[in-house]
CSV table of C-alpha atoms and ligand atoms in Angstrom, one decimal:
chain,number,residue,atom,x,y,z
A,6,MET,CA,0.0,0.0,0.0
A,7,TYR,CA,1.0,3.6,-0.4
A,8,GLU,CA,2.1,5.9,2.4
A,9,LEU,CA,2.6,9.6,2.1
A,10,ARG,CA,4.8,12.2,3.7
A,11,THR,CA,4.6,16.0,4.0
A,12,GLU,CA,6.8,18.5,5.8
A,13,ARG,CA,5.2,17.7,9.2
A,14,LEU,CA,3.1,14.6,8.7
A,15,TYR,CA,3.5,10.9,8.0
A,16,LEU,CA,0.3,9.4,6.5
A,17,ARG,CA,0.8,5.7,7.2
A,18,ALA,CA,-0.7,2.3,7.5
A,19,TRP,CA,-2.7,1.7,10.7
A,20,LYS,CA,-1.1,-0.1,13.6
A,21,PRO,CA,-2.9,-2.1,16.3
A,22,SER,CA,-1.6,0.5,18.8
A,23,ASP,CA,-3.7,3.2,17.1
A,24,ARG,CA,-7.0,1.5,18.1
A,25,ALA,CA,-7.3,2.8,21.7
A,26,ARG,CA,-6.5,6.4,20.8
A,27,PHE,CA,-8.8,6.3,17.8
A,28,ALA,CA,-11.6,5.0,20.0
A,29,ALA,CA,-10.9,7.8,22.5
A,30,MET,CA,-11.1,10.5,19.8
A,31,ASN,CA,-14.3,9.0,18.3
A,32,ALA,CA,-15.8,9.0,21.8
A,33,ASP,CA,-15.0,12.8,22.2
A,34,PRO,CA,-18.2,14.9,21.7
A,35,ARG,CA,-16.1,17.8,20.3
A,36,VAL,CA,-14.7,15.6,17.5
A,37,MET,CA,-18.1,14.1,16.8
A,38,GLU,CA,-20.1,17.4,17.1
A,39,HIS,CA,-21.3,17.2,13.5
A,40,PHE,CA,-22.2,13.6,13.5
A,41,GLU,CA,-25.2,11.9,15.0
A,42,ALA,CA,-23.3,10.7,18.1
A,43,PRO,CA,-19.9,9.8,19.4
A,44,LEU,CA,-18.9,6.3,18.5
A,45,THR,CA,-18.8,3.3,20.8
A,46,ALA,CA,-15.7,1.2,20.9
A,47,GLY,CA,-17.5,-1.4,18.8
A,48,GLU,CA,-18.4,1.3,16.2
A,49,THR,CA,-14.7,2.3,16.1
A,50,ASP,CA,-13.7,-1.3,15.4
A,51,ALA,CA,-16.3,-1.6,12.6
A,52,LEU,CA,-14.9,1.6,11.1
A,53,LEU,CA,-11.3,0.3,11.3
A,54,GLN,CA,-12.5,-2.8,9.5
A,55,ARG,CA,-14.0,-0.8,6.7
A,56,ILE,CA,-10.8,1.3,6.4
A,57,ALA,CA,-8.7,-1.9,6.2
A,58,GLN,CA,-11.0,-3.3,3.5
A,59,GLN,CA,-10.6,-0.2,1.4
A,60,PHE,CA,-6.8,-0.3,1.7
A,61,GLU,CA,-6.9,-3.9,0.6
A,62,ALA,CA,-9.0,-3.1,-2.4
A,63,ASP,CA,-7.4,0.2,-3.5
A,64,GLY,CA,-4.0,0.5,-2.0
A,65,PHE,CA,-5.0,3.9,-0.6
A,66,GLY,CA,-7.6,5.0,1.9
A,67,LEU,CA,-8.0,6.9,5.1
A,68,TRP,CA,-4.4,6.9,6.4
A,69,ALA,CA,-3.5,7.1,10.0
A,70,VAL,CA,-1.8,10.4,10.7
A,71,GLU,CA,1.5,10.5,12.6
A,72,ILE,CA,3.2,13.8,13.5
A,73,PRO,CA,6.9,13.0,14.0
A,74,GLY,CA,8.2,14.6,17.1
A,75,VAL,CA,4.7,15.4,18.3
A,76,THR,CA,2.6,12.3,18.4
A,77,SER,CA,2.5,8.8,16.9
A,78,PHE,CA,-1.2,9.1,16.2
A,79,ALA,CA,-3.4,12.1,15.6
A,80,GLY,CA,-6.3,10.8,13.6
A,81,PHE,CA,-6.9,10.1,9.9
A,82,ILE,CA,-6.7,11.9,6.6
A,83,GLY,CA,-7.3,10.4,3.2
A,84,LEU,CA,-9.4,9.2,0.3
A,85,TYR,CA,-12.3,6.8,0.2
A,86,ARG,CA,-15.2,5.7,-1.8
A,87,PRO,CA,-18.6,6.5,-0.2
A,88,ASN,CA,-20.8,3.4,0.0
A,89,PHE,CA,-24.1,5.2,-0.5
A,90,ASP,CA,-26.0,6.3,-3.6
A,91,ALA,CA,-26.3,10.0,-4.4
A,92,HIS,CA,-26.3,12.3,-7.5
A,93,PHE,CA,-22.4,12.5,-7.3
A,94,THR,CA,-21.6,8.8,-6.7
A,95,PRO,CA,-19.6,6.7,-7.5
A,96,CYS,CA,-16.8,9.1,-6.6
A,97,VAL,CA,-13.7,9.4,-4.4
A,98,GLU,CA,-14.1,11.6,-1.4
A,99,ILE,CA,-11.4,13.3,0.7
A,100,GLY,CA,-11.9,13.2,4.4
A,101,TRP,CA,-10.2,14.0,7.8
A,102,ARG,CA,-10.7,13.6,11.5
A,103,LEU,CA,-8.2,14.7,14.1
A,104,ALA,CA,-8.1,14.6,17.9
A,105,ALA,CA,-9.1,18.0,19.2
A,106,GLU,CA,-5.7,18.8,20.7
A,107,PHE,CA,-4.2,18.9,17.2
A,108,TRP,CA,-6.8,21.3,15.6
A,109,SER,CA,-6.1,24.7,14.0
A,110,ARG,CA,-2.4,24.1,13.2
A,111,GLY,CA,-3.0,23.5,9.5
A,112,TYR,CA,-2.4,19.7,9.8
A,113,ALA,CA,-5.7,18.7,8.1
A,114,THR,CA,-5.0,21.0,5.1
A,115,GLU,CA,-1.4,19.9,4.8
A,116,GLY,CA,-2.2,16.2,4.8
A,117,ALA,CA,-5.2,16.6,2.6
A,118,ARG,CA,-3.2,18.6,0.0
A,119,GLU,CA,-0.8,15.7,-0.3
A,120,ALA,CA,-3.6,13.1,-0.4
A,121,MET,CA,-5.2,15.1,-3.1
A,122,ARG,CA,-2.0,15.4,-5.2
A,123,PHE,CA,-1.7,11.6,-4.8
A,124,GLY,CA,-5.3,11.1,-5.9
A,125,PHE,CA,-4.9,13.2,-9.0
A,126,GLU,CA,-1.3,12.3,-10.0
A,127,THR,CA,-0.9,8.7,-8.9
A,128,VAL,CA,-4.4,7.3,-9.0
A,129,GLY,CA,-5.4,9.4,-12.0
A,130,LEU,CA,-8.7,10.6,-10.5
A,131,GLU,CA,-10.5,13.3,-12.6
A,132,GLU,CA,-12.4,14.7,-9.6
A,133,ILE,CA,-12.3,14.6,-5.8
A,134,VAL,CA,-15.3,15.6,-3.7
A,135,SER,CA,-15.8,16.3,0.0
A,136,ILE,CA,-19.1,16.5,2.0
A,137,THR,CA,-20.1,17.8,5.3
A,138,VAL,CA,-23.0,19.3,7.2
A,139,PRO,CA,-23.4,23.1,6.5
A,140,GLY,CA,-22.5,23.9,10.1
A,141,ASN,CA,-19.1,22.2,10.1
A,142,GLN,CA,-17.2,25.4,9.5
A,143,ARG,CA,-13.8,23.9,10.3
A,144,SER,CA,-14.1,21.2,7.7
A,145,ARG,CA,-15.6,23.6,5.1
A,146,ARG,CA,-12.6,25.9,5.7
A,147,VAL,CA,-10.2,23.0,5.0
A,148,MET,CA,-12.2,22.3,1.7
A,149,GLU,CA,-11.9,25.9,0.7
A,150,LYS,CA,-8.2,26.2,1.5
A,151,LEU,CA,-7.7,23.2,-0.8
A,152,GLY,CA,-9.4,25.1,-3.6
A,153,MET,CA,-12.6,23.1,-3.6
A,154,THR,CA,-15.8,24.8,-4.5
A,155,ARG,CA,-19.5,24.3,-3.6
A,156,SER,CA,-22.6,24.9,-5.7
A,157,PRO,CA,-25.9,25.1,-3.8
A,158,GLU,CA,-27.5,22.9,-6.5
A,159,ASP,CA,-25.2,20.1,-5.3
A,160,ASP,CA,-26.5,20.2,-1.8
A,161,PHE,CA,-28.2,16.9,-0.9
A,162,ASP,CA,-29.9,14.9,1.8
A,163,HIS,CA,-27.5,12.2,3.1
A,164,PRO,CA,-29.3,8.8,2.6
A,165,ARG,CA,-27.5,7.3,5.6
A,166,VAL,CA,-28.9,10.0,8.0
A,167,PRO,CA,-32.5,9.5,9.2
A,168,GLU,CA,-35.2,11.7,7.7
A,169,GLY,CA,-36.0,14.6,10.1
A,170,SER,CA,-32.5,14.8,11.5
A,171,THR,CA,-30.9,18.2,11.4
A,172,LEU,CA,-27.7,16.5,10.2
A,173,ARG,CA,-29.4,15.1,7.0
A,174,ARG,CA,-28.7,18.1,4.8
A,175,HIS,CA,-25.2,18.1,3.4
A,176,VAL,CA,-23.0,20.4,1.2
A,177,LEU,CA,-20.8,19.0,-1.5
A,178,TYR,CA,-17.5,20.5,-2.5
A,179,ARG,CA,-15.7,19.4,-5.7
A,180,LEU,CA,-12.3,19.9,-7.3
A,181,ARG,CA,-11.3,18.6,-10.7
A,182,ALA,CA,-7.7,17.7,-11.6
A,183,THR,CA,-7.8,20.2,-14.5
A,184,GLN,CA,-8.6,23.0,-12.1
A,185,VAL,CA,-5.3,22.5,-10.2
A,186,GLY,CA,-3.1,21.5,-13.1
A,187,HIS,CA,-2.7,18.0,-11.9
A,188,ALA,CA,-2.2,15.1,-14.3
A,189,ARG,CA,-1.4,11.5,-13.8
A,190,VAL,CA,2.4,11.2,-13.7
A,191,GLU,CA,3.0,7.6,-12.8
A,192,SER,CA,1.1,4.4,-12.9
A,193,GLU,CA,3.0,2.0,-10.8
A,194,GLY,CA,1.3,-1.0,-9.2
A,195,ARG,CA,0.8,-1.4,-5.5
B,16,COA,C1,-12.1,19.4,10.4
B,16,COA,C2,-10.7,19.1,11.1
B,16,COA,C3,-10.1,17.9,10.5
B,16,COA,C4,-9.8,20.3,10.7
B,16,COA,O1,-8.5,20.0,11.1
B,16,COA,P1,-7.4,21.2,11.4
B,16,COA,O2,-6.1,20.5,11.4
B,16,COA,O3,-7.8,22.0,12.6
B,16,COA,O4,-7.6,22.0,10.1
B,16,COA,P2,-6.7,23.2,9.6
B,16,COA,O5,-5.9,23.7,10.8
B,16,COA,O6,-5.9,22.8,8.4
B,16,COA,O7,-7.7,24.3,9.1
B,16,COA,C5,-8.8,24.6,10.0
B,16,COA,C6,-9.4,26.0,9.5
B,16,COA,O8,-10.6,26.2,10.2
B,16,COA,C7,-10.6,27.4,10.9
B,16,COA,N1,-11.5,27.3,12.0
B,16,COA,C8,-11.2,26.8,13.2
B,16,COA,N2,-12.3,26.9,14.0
B,16,COA,C9,-13.3,27.5,13.3
B,16,COA,C10,-14.6,27.8,13.5
B,16,COA,N3,-15.2,27.6,14.7
B,16,COA,N4,-15.3,28.4,12.5
B,16,COA,C11,-14.8,28.6,11.3
B,16,COA,N5,-13.5,28.3,11.0
B,16,COA,C12,-12.8,27.7,12.0
B,16,COA,C13,-9.1,27.6,11.2
B,16,COA,O9,-8.9,29.0,11.5
B,16,COA,C14,-8.5,27.1,9.9
B,16,COA,O10,-8.6,28.1,8.9
B,16,COA,P3,-7.4,29.2,8.6
B,16,COA,O11,-6.2,28.4,8.3
B,16,COA,O12,-8.0,30.0,7.4
B,16,COA,O13,-7.3,30.0,9.8
B,16,COA,C15,-10.8,19.0,12.6
B,16,COA,O14,-11.5,20.2,13.1
B,16,COA,C16,-11.6,17.8,13.0
B,16,COA,O15,-11.1,16.7,13.1
B,16,COA,N6,-12.9,18.0,13.3
B,16,COA,C17,-13.8,16.9,13.8
B,16,COA,C18,-14.0,15.8,12.8
B,16,COA,C19,-14.7,16.4,11.6
B,16,COA,O16,-15.7,17.1,11.7
B,16,COA,N7,-14.3,15.9,10.4
B,16,COA,C20,-14.8,16.3,9.1
B,16,COA,C21,-16.0,15.7,8.8
B,16,COA,S1,-16.7,16.2,7.3
């Protein structure tokens, strides 16, 4: 599988030792403010399983984030394929989730920029999208810093969120490879 490095971050394969800290951040109401509820330990395990399956299938996915000299595990940043149907699927989405103590230092944007470069140049994706609830200003700010743009006509009701929930409405941000001058530059295997 692929691993990525930036000036400050190492986006790496998951280790068994990440599990407890990942469960702790998924149980933190600050981290999960824009989701239906914090995750139980069992839900974190199910998520880890889905992440592992995707790496197996694609060679890339939601990488574990290590910040050398700071922490061996801060959360995840990466690319994944949403497993629901919507007007923009199938697609590859870029996503991020960091423990609250590491927020607002530019880490999500730095890691996502490299994941995006990888997606366009190595995978050869033509477009990468990102979704969130309208109120997740931190996440939307990261999308905007990456050069992604949102059109109100792309807003949608997330099929996995129950009808009537205030978290059902989502905004969609898109970025096309041609908008950032990326092109596929290599096509090595895994
Ligand atoms: C979203 C998240 C990954 C951002 O990580 P991060 O490392 O703090 O992101 P960055 O530092 O690269 O950028 C955050 C930006 O949001 C801004 N910001 C912080 N708090 C904000 C707020 N309350 N309202 C608006 N903008 C805010 C920061 O100032 C920064 O923008 P700037 O560089 O222009 O100043 C992190 O907040 C997180 O893990 N949140 C919980 C999980 C989550 O919601 N994931 C996304 C699901 S779609």
